[in-house]
Amino acid sequence: QVQLQESGPGLVKPSETLSLTCTVSGDSLSPYHWNWIRQPPGKGLEWVGYISYRGSTNYNPSLKSRVTISVDTSKNQFSLKLTSVTAEDTAVYYCAREVGSRGFDFWGQGTLVTVSS
Amino acid sequence: QSALTQPASVSGSPGQSITISCTGTSSDVGGYNFVSWYQQYPGKAPKLKIYEVSNRPSGVSDRFSGSKSGNTASLTISGLQAEDEADYYCSSYISSSTYVVFGGGTKLTVL
């Protein structure tokens, strides 16, 4: 059974960089897309971006200038960096696996990141 | 990009059927057969219930079904059960650049 686990700081100061890692167990990173999706408290889901097992990326245009997603196949991990954060970036961040057009079939439990001084 | 439009809430009694709509445009829902539906309980991660408009992943009850007409996709839950009470989100592929957009979510209440 595939399992995903997010890790990283739960509190980030405004203007700093949010950094999260997703560790995948039970399967290799190939041949899937690995996504970050976020959900502000009490609100809906927002796709942040993905990285393929080969390292190609695609980002939400509204976040593109601030987002970087990278992959470490040796550790079966992929990571998210979001720069210049504001309170609007406060959200539960989920990592999720995607199989082509078949939706996001496996999700991490999510991690709450709060942006506050 | 704008989120897909879902009703804020729907409700039904046990045993009944309900339908949740997801309205987009010809650039997303209407343009591709890549609509998915997710169920989310409070404090939990979403769970995939439908992909590619009408396909169920292995293990998902056949009480859940999906369809699409024009720019509107629908999720139907038949034989409502108390455990179906949750938030439901649709998503659609939008383009190779924007990629994926979600609906605003619908809260299902089982009366």
PDB file of C-alpha atoms in Angstrom:
ATOM      1  CA  GLN A   1       0.000   0.000   0.000  1.00  0.00           C
ATOM      2  CA  VAL A   2       1.331   3.382  -1.022  1.00  0.00           C
ATOM      3  CA  GLN A   3       1.786   5.852   1.818  1.00  0.00           C
ATOM      4  CA  LEU A   4       2.731   9.513   1.689  1.00  0.00           C
ATOM      5  CA  GLN A   5       3.914  11.571   4.660  1.00  0.00           C
ATOM      6  CA  GLU A   6       4.465  15.317   4.738  1.00  0.00           C
ATOM      7  CA  SER A   7       7.073  16.847   7.014  1.00  0.00           C
ATOM      8  CA  GLY A   8       8.369  20.328   7.737  1.00  0.00           C
ATOM      9  CA  PRO A   9       7.935  23.364   9.976  1.00  0.00           C
ATOM     10  CA  GLY A  10       4.415  24.188  11.080  1.00  0.00           C
ATOM     11  CA  LEU A  11       5.154  27.885  11.526  1.00  0.00           C
ATOM     12  CA  VAL A  12       6.811  30.205   9.030  1.00  0.00           C
ATOM     13  CA  LYS A  13       7.373  33.938   9.350  1.00  0.00           C
ATOM     14  CA  PRO A  14       5.999  36.344   6.741  1.00  0.00           C
ATOM     15  CA  SER A  15       8.387  36.972   3.799  1.00  0.00           C
ATOM     16  CA  GLU A  16      10.307  33.776   4.546  1.00  0.00           C
ATOM     17  CA  THR A  17      10.330  30.465   2.665  1.00  0.00           C
ATOM     18  CA  LEU A  18       7.990  27.576   3.356  1.00  0.00           C
ATOM     19  CA  SER A  19       9.715  24.201   2.905  1.00  0.00           C
ATOM     20  CA  LEU A  20       7.991  20.817   3.022  1.00  0.00           C
ATOM     21  CA  THR A  21       9.023  17.291   2.120  1.00  0.00           C
ATOM     22  CA  CYS A  22       6.843  14.343   1.158  1.00  0.00           C
ATOM     23  CA  THR A  23       8.221  10.857   1.767  1.00  0.00           C
ATOM     24  CA  VAL A  24       6.715   8.075  -0.346  1.00  0.00           C
ATOM     25  CA  SER A  25       6.709   4.476   0.853  1.00  0.00           C
ATOM     26  CA  GLY A  26       5.304   1.305  -0.666  1.00  0.00           C
ATOM     27  CA  ASP A  27       6.066   2.230  -4.277  1.00  0.00           C
ATOM     28  CA  SER A  28       8.667   3.933  -6.404  1.00  0.00           C
ATOM     29  CA  LEU A  29       8.256   7.420  -7.790  1.00  0.00           C
ATOM     30  CA  SER A  30       8.041   6.048 -11.328  1.00  0.00           C
ATOM     31  CA  PRO A  31       5.965   6.572 -13.463  1.00  0.00           C
ATOM     32  CA  TYR A  32       3.754   9.011 -11.626  1.00  0.00           C
ATOM     33  CA  HIS A  33       3.237  12.744 -11.117  1.00  0.00           C
ATOM     34  CA  TRP A  34       3.759  13.887  -7.526  1.00  0.00           C
ATOM     35  CA  ASN A  35       1.663  16.844  -6.488  1.00  0.00           C
ATOM     36  CA  TRP A  36       1.275  19.444  -3.791  1.00  0.00           C
ATOM     37  CA  ILE A  37      -2.271  20.605  -3.026  1.00  0.00           C
ATOM     38  CA  ARG A  38      -3.221  23.045  -0.296  1.00  0.00           C
ATOM     39  CA  GLN A  39      -6.360  23.942   1.628  1.00  0.00           C
ATOM     40  CA  PRO A  40      -6.685  27.152   3.661  1.00  0.00           C
ATOM     41  CA  PRO A  41      -8.593  26.655   6.914  1.00  0.00           C
ATOM     42  CA  GLY A  42     -12.311  26.322   6.196  1.00  0.00           C
ATOM     43  CA  LYS A  43     -11.823  26.712   2.451  1.00  0.00           C
ATOM     44  CA  GLY A  44     -11.489  24.602  -0.678  1.00  0.00           C
ATOM     45  CA  LEU A  45      -8.622  22.812  -2.383  1.00  0.00           C
ATOM     46  CA  GLU A  46      -6.005  24.530  -4.520  1.00  0.00           C
ATOM     47  CA  TRP A  47      -3.538  22.695  -6.744  1.00  0.00           C
ATOM     48  CA  VAL A  48       0.000  24.022  -6.187  1.00  0.00           C
ATOM     49  CA  GLY A  49       2.054  22.005  -8.676  1.00  0.00           C
ATOM     50  CA  TYR A  50       3.605  18.685  -9.595  1.00  0.00           C
ATOM     51  CA  ILE A  51       6.887  17.047 -10.423  1.00  0.00           C
ATOM     52  CA  SER A  52       7.255  13.908 -12.499  1.00  0.00           C
ATOM     53  CA  TYR A  53       9.569  11.079 -11.587  1.00  0.00           C
ATOM     54  CA  ARG A  54      11.812  12.359 -14.365  1.00  0.00           C
ATOM     55  CA  GLY A  55      11.932  15.821 -12.800  1.00  0.00           C
ATOM     56  CA  SER A  56       9.675  17.801 -15.116  1.00  0.00           C
ATOM     57  CA  THR A  57       7.500  20.322 -13.291  1.00  0.00           C
ATOM     58  CA  ASN A  58       4.251  22.226 -13.727  1.00  0.00           C
ATOM     59  CA  TYR A  59       3.020  24.926 -11.377  1.00  0.00           C
ATOM     60  CA  ASN A  60      -0.213  26.790 -10.701  1.00  0.00           C
ATOM     61  CA  PRO A  61       0.167  30.043 -12.676  1.00  0.00           C
ATOM     62  CA  SER A  62      -0.982  32.058  -9.649  1.00  0.00           C
ATOM     63  CA  LEU A  63       1.947  30.709  -7.599  1.00  0.00           C
ATOM     64  CA  LYS A  64       4.490  30.009 -10.322  1.00  0.00           C
ATOM     65  CA  SER A  65       6.843  32.881  -9.468  1.00  0.00           C
ATOM     66  CA  ARG A  66       7.225  31.643  -5.877  1.00  0.00           C
ATOM     67  CA  VAL A  67       7.096  27.840  -6.158  1.00  0.00           C
ATOM     68  CA  THR A  68       9.788  25.248  -6.682  1.00  0.00           C
ATOM     69  CA  ILE A  69       9.167  21.492  -6.502  1.00  0.00           C
ATOM     70  CA  SER A  70      12.113  19.110  -6.552  1.00  0.00           C
ATOM     71  CA  VAL A  71      12.562  15.347  -6.338  1.00  0.00           C
ATOM     72  CA  ASP A  72      15.113  13.048  -4.702  1.00  0.00           C
ATOM     73  CA  THR A  73      14.598   9.601  -6.208  1.00  0.00           C
ATOM     74  CA  SER A  74      17.312   8.071  -4.004  1.00  0.00           C
ATOM     75  CA  LYS A  75      15.254   8.914  -0.921  1.00  0.00           C
ATOM     76  CA  ASN A  76      11.837   8.450  -2.583  1.00  0.00           C
ATOM     77  CA  GLN A  77      10.992  12.031  -1.619  1.00  0.00           C
ATOM     78  CA  PHE A  78       9.827  15.200  -3.274  1.00  0.00           C
ATOM     79  CA  SER A  79       9.829  18.681  -1.815  1.00  0.00           C
ATOM     80  CA  LEU A  80       8.043  22.017  -1.992  1.00  0.00           C
ATOM     81  CA  LYS A  81       9.518  25.465  -1.538  1.00  0.00           C
ATOM     82  CA  LEU A  82       7.280  28.525  -1.501  1.00  0.00           C
ATOM     83  CA  THR A  83       9.055  31.848  -1.142  1.00  0.00           C
ATOM     84  CA  SER A  84       7.931  35.227   0.198  1.00  0.00           C
ATOM     85  CA  VAL A  85       5.005  33.776   2.133  1.00  0.00           C
ATOM     86  CA  THR A  86       2.156  35.821   3.545  1.00  0.00           C
ATOM     87  CA  ALA A  87      -0.778  34.993   5.787  1.00  0.00           C
ATOM     88  CA  GLU A  88      -2.680  33.941   2.648  1.00  0.00           C
ATOM     89  CA  ASP A  89      -0.337  30.961   2.349  1.00  0.00           C
ATOM     90  CA  THR A  90      -1.556  29.575   5.667  1.00  0.00           C
ATOM     91  CA  ALA A  91      -3.084  26.227   4.800  1.00  0.00           C
ATOM     92  CA  VAL A  92      -3.010  22.465   5.206  1.00  0.00           C
ATOM     93  CA  TYR A  93      -0.545  21.257   2.599  1.00  0.00           C
ATOM     94  CA  TYR A  94      -1.120  17.800   1.117  1.00  0.00           C
ATOM     95  CA  CYS A  95       1.135  15.751  -1.096  1.00  0.00           C
ATOM     96  CA  ALA A  96      -0.628  13.421  -3.514  1.00  0.00           C
ATOM     97  CA  ARG A  97       0.109  10.906  -6.250  1.00  0.00           C
ATOM     98  CA  GLU A  98      -1.425  11.266  -9.672  1.00  0.00           C
ATOM     99  CA  VAL A  99      -1.680   8.584 -12.331  1.00  0.00           C
ATOM    100  CA  GLY A 100      -2.109  10.414 -15.613  1.00  0.00           C
ATOM    101  CA  SER A 101      -5.724  11.485 -16.007  1.00  0.00           C
ATOM    102  CA  ARG A 102      -6.927   9.218 -13.208  1.00  0.00           C
ATOM    103  CA  GLY A 103      -6.969  11.826 -10.502  1.00  0.00           C
ATOM    104  CA  PHE A 104      -5.124  12.023  -7.216  1.00  0.00           C
ATOM    105  CA  ASP A 105      -5.367   8.487  -5.883  1.00  0.00           C
ATOM    106  CA  PHE A 106      -3.119   8.545  -2.817  1.00  0.00           C
ATOM    107  CA  TRP A 107      -2.765  11.463  -0.412  1.00  0.00           C
ATOM    108  CA  GLY A 108      -0.677  12.274   2.621  1.00  0.00           C
ATOM    109  CA  GLN A 109      -2.468  13.125   5.852  1.00  0.00           C
ATOM    110  CA  GLY A 110      -1.699  16.801   5.379  1.00  0.00           C
ATOM    111  CA  THR A 111       0.326  19.249   7.438  1.00  0.00           C
ATOM    112  CA  LEU A 112      -0.826  22.639   8.660  1.00  0.00           C
ATOM    113  CA  VAL A 113       1.547  25.473   7.911  1.00  0.00           C
ATOM    114  CA  THR A 114       0.789  28.784   9.594  1.00  0.00           C
ATOM    115  CA  VAL A 115       2.380  32.000   8.397  1.00  0.00           C
ATOM    116  CA  SER A 116       2.719  34.349  11.330  1.00  0.00           C
ATOM    117  CA  SER A 117       5.333  36.453  13.054  1.00  0.00           C
TER     118      SER A 117
ATOM    119  CA  GLN B   1      -8.149  30.549 -12.970  1.00  0.00           C
ATOM    120  CA  SER B   2     -11.657  30.476 -11.509  1.00  0.00           C
ATOM    121  CA  ALA B   3     -12.751  27.528  -9.444  1.00  0.00           C
ATOM    122  CA  LEU B   4     -15.444  25.269 -10.788  1.00  0.00           C
ATOM    123  CA  THR B   5     -18.915  26.044  -9.411  1.00  0.00           C
ATOM    124  CA  GLN B   6     -20.526  23.654  -6.951  1.00  0.00           C
ATOM    125  CA  PRO B   7     -23.552  24.160  -4.698  1.00  0.00           C
ATOM    126  CA  ALA B   8     -22.467  25.036  -1.174  1.00  0.00           C
ATOM    127  CA  SER B   9     -24.654  22.360   0.352  1.00  0.00           C
ATOM    128  CA  VAL B  10     -27.003  19.510  -0.457  1.00  0.00           C
ATOM    129  CA  SER B  11     -28.950  17.212   1.799  1.00  0.00           C
ATOM    130  CA  GLY B  12     -30.892  13.996   1.657  1.00  0.00           C
ATOM    131  CA  SER B  13     -32.425  11.312   3.832  1.00  0.00           C
ATOM    132  CA  PRO B  14     -30.998   7.825   4.268  1.00  0.00           C
ATOM    133  CA  GLY B  15     -31.835   5.630   1.284  1.00  0.00           C
ATOM    134  CA  GLN B  16     -32.461   8.545  -1.052  1.00  0.00           C
ATOM    135  CA  SER B  17     -30.301   9.650  -3.972  1.00  0.00           C
ATOM    136  CA  ILE B  18     -28.628  13.031  -4.300  1.00  0.00           C
ATOM    137  CA  THR B  19     -26.741  14.723  -7.109  1.00  0.00           C
ATOM    138  CA  ILE B  20     -23.975  17.308  -6.800  1.00  0.00           C
ATOM    139  CA  SER B  21     -23.265  19.461  -9.828  1.00  0.00           C
ATOM    140  CA  CYS B  22     -19.941  20.915 -10.941  1.00  0.00           C
ATOM    141  CA  THR B  23     -20.160  23.633 -13.558  1.00  0.00           C
ATOM    142  CA  GLY B  24     -17.230  24.882 -15.567  1.00  0.00           C
ATOM    143  CA  THR B  25     -16.625  26.035 -19.108  1.00  0.00           C
ATOM    144  CA  SER B  26     -15.673  24.594 -22.458  1.00  0.00           C
ATOM    145  CA  SER B  27     -12.053  25.162 -21.438  1.00  0.00           C
ATOM    146  CA  ASP B  28     -12.201  22.729 -18.564  1.00  0.00           C
ATOM    147  CA  VAL B  29     -15.171  20.449 -17.738  1.00  0.00           C
ATOM    148  CA  GLY B  30     -16.659  20.716 -21.210  1.00  0.00           C
ATOM    149  CA  GLY B  31     -13.383  20.313 -23.023  1.00  0.00           C
ATOM    150  CA  TYR B  32     -11.989  17.163 -21.449  1.00  0.00           C
ATOM    151  CA  ASN B  33     -13.246  13.915 -19.955  1.00  0.00           C
ATOM    152  CA  PHE B  34     -10.886  14.383 -17.035  1.00  0.00           C
ATOM    153  CA  VAL B  35     -13.268  15.236 -14.192  1.00  0.00           C
ATOM    154  CA  SER B  36     -12.614  13.706 -10.778  1.00  0.00           C
ATOM    155  CA  TRP B  37     -14.602  13.717  -7.535  1.00  0.00           C
ATOM    156  CA  TYR B  38     -13.235  13.598  -3.985  1.00  0.00           C
ATOM    157  CA  GLN B  39     -14.838  12.951  -0.605  1.00  0.00           C
ATOM    158  CA  GLN B  40     -13.356  14.687   2.441  1.00  0.00           C
ATOM    159  CA  TYR B  41     -14.208  14.153   6.087  1.00  0.00           C
ATOM    160  CA  PRO B  42     -13.353  16.925   8.570  1.00  0.00           C
ATOM    161  CA  GLY B  43      -9.672  16.930   9.418  1.00  0.00           C
ATOM    162  CA  LYS B  44      -8.888  14.207   6.884  1.00  0.00           C
ATOM    163  CA  ALA B  45      -7.318  14.077   3.448  1.00  0.00           C
ATOM    164  CA  PRO B  46      -9.594  13.902   0.418  1.00  0.00           C
ATOM    165  CA  LYS B  47     -10.343  10.474  -1.054  1.00  0.00           C
ATOM    166  CA  LEU B  48     -10.778   9.832  -4.761  1.00  0.00           C
ATOM    167  CA  LYS B  49     -14.266   8.538  -5.566  1.00  0.00           C
ATOM    168  CA  ILE B  50     -14.585   9.098  -9.348  1.00  0.00           C
ATOM    169  CA  TYR B  51     -12.042   9.766 -12.116  1.00  0.00           C
ATOM    170  CA  GLU B  52     -12.355  10.430 -15.857  1.00  0.00           C
ATOM    171  CA  VAL B  53     -15.982  11.584 -15.347  1.00  0.00           C
ATOM    172  CA  SER B  54     -17.509   8.212 -14.508  1.00  0.00           C
ATOM    173  CA  ASN B  55     -14.872   5.664 -13.477  1.00  0.00           C
ATOM    174  CA  ARG B  56     -14.665   4.323  -9.935  1.00  0.00           C
ATOM    175  CA  PRO B  57     -11.327   3.366  -8.387  1.00  0.00           C
ATOM    176  CA  SER B  58     -11.079  -0.119  -7.005  1.00  0.00           C
ATOM    177  CA  GLY B  59     -12.866  -0.389  -3.671  1.00  0.00           C
ATOM    178  CA  VAL B  60     -15.245   2.538  -4.158  1.00  0.00           C
ATOM    179  CA  SER B  61     -18.902   1.638  -3.701  1.00  0.00           C
ATOM    180  CA  ASP B  62     -21.062   1.482  -6.825  1.00  0.00           C
ATOM    181  CA  ARG B  63     -23.471   3.812  -5.004  1.00  0.00           C
ATOM    182  CA  PHE B  64     -21.190   6.548  -6.326  1.00  0.00           C
ATOM    183  CA  SER B  65     -21.538   7.418  -9.998  1.00  0.00           C
ATOM    184  CA  GLY B  66     -20.454  10.280 -12.215  1.00  0.00           C
ATOM    185  CA  SER B  67     -21.623  11.806 -15.465  1.00  0.00           C
ATOM    186  CA  LYS B  68     -21.171  14.880 -17.623  1.00  0.00           C
ATOM    187  CA  SER B  69     -23.322  16.957 -19.942  1.00  0.00           C
ATOM    188  CA  GLY B  70     -21.770  19.895 -21.710  1.00  0.00           C
ATOM    189  CA  ASN B  71     -19.924  22.060 -19.211  1.00  0.00           C
ATOM    190  CA  THR B  72     -21.501  20.443 -16.133  1.00  0.00           C
ATOM    191  CA  ALA B  73     -20.351  17.277 -14.405  1.00  0.00           C
ATOM    192  CA  SER B  74     -22.403  15.517 -11.759  1.00  0.00           C
ATOM    193  CA  LEU B  75     -21.796  13.141  -8.878  1.00  0.00           C
ATOM    194  CA  THR B  76     -24.730  10.983  -7.835  1.00  0.00           C
ATOM    195  CA  ILE B  77     -24.825   9.080  -4.581  1.00  0.00           C
ATOM    196  CA  SER B  78     -27.608   6.520  -4.369  1.00  0.00           C
ATOM    197  CA  GLY B  79     -28.887   4.759  -1.269  1.00  0.00           C
ATOM    198  CA  LEU B  80     -27.601   7.540   0.988  1.00  0.00           C
ATOM    199  CA  GLN B  81     -25.959   6.404   4.209  1.00  0.00           C
ATOM    200  CA  ALA B  82     -24.944   8.346   7.285  1.00  0.00           C
ATOM    201  CA  GLU B  83     -21.287   7.719   6.437  1.00  0.00           C
ATOM    202  CA  ASP B  84     -21.697   9.676   3.186  1.00  0.00           C
ATOM    203  CA  GLU B  85     -21.974  12.923   5.162  1.00  0.00           C
ATOM    204  CA  ALA B  86     -18.839  14.803   4.105  1.00  0.00           C
ATOM    205  CA  ASP B  87     -17.525  17.512   1.822  1.00  0.00           C
ATOM    206  CA  TYR B  88     -17.271  16.705  -1.881  1.00  0.00           C
ATOM    207  CA  TYR B  89     -14.974  18.379  -4.391  1.00  0.00           C
ATOM    208  CA  CYS B  90     -14.834  18.104  -8.160  1.00  0.00           C
ATOM    209  CA  SER B  91     -11.744  18.795 -10.227  1.00  0.00           C
ATOM    210  CA  SER B  92     -11.005  19.106 -13.911  1.00  0.00           C
ATOM    211  CA  TYR B  93      -7.993  19.175 -16.131  1.00  0.00           C
ATOM    212  CA  ILE B  94      -7.916  22.638 -17.656  1.00  0.00           C
ATOM    213  CA  SER B  95      -4.892  22.781 -19.930  1.00  0.00           C
ATOM    214  CA  SER B  96      -1.300  21.683 -20.073  1.00  0.00           C
ATOM    215  CA  SER B  97      -0.201  24.896 -18.379  1.00  0.00           C
ATOM    216  CA  THR B  98      -2.870  25.582 -15.763  1.00  0.00           C
ATOM    217  CA  TYR B  99      -3.395  21.851 -15.414  1.00  0.00           C
ATOM    218  CA  VAL B 100      -5.958  21.280 -12.646  1.00  0.00           C
ATOM    219  CA  VAL B 101      -8.735  23.346 -11.096  1.00  0.00           C
ATOM    220  CA  PHE B 102     -11.001  22.365  -8.206  1.00  0.00           C
ATOM    221  CA  GLY B 103     -14.586  23.202  -7.382  1.00  0.00           C
ATOM    222  CA  GLY B 104     -15.392  25.171  -4.254  1.00  0.00           C
ATOM    223  CA  GLY B 105     -16.763  22.095  -2.492  1.00  0.00           C
ATOM    224  CA  THR B 106     -20.224  20.893  -1.449  1.00  0.00           C
ATOM    225  CA  LYS B 107     -21.221  19.903   2.063  1.00  0.00           C
ATOM    226  CA  LEU B 108     -23.487  16.862   2.034  1.00  0.00           C
ATOM    227  CA  THR B 109     -25.774  16.467   5.038  1.00  0.00           C
ATOM    228  CA  VAL B 110     -27.580  13.196   5.621  1.00  0.00           C
ATOM    229  CA  LEU B 111     -30.754  14.082   7.475  1.00  0.00           C
TER     230      LEU B 111
END
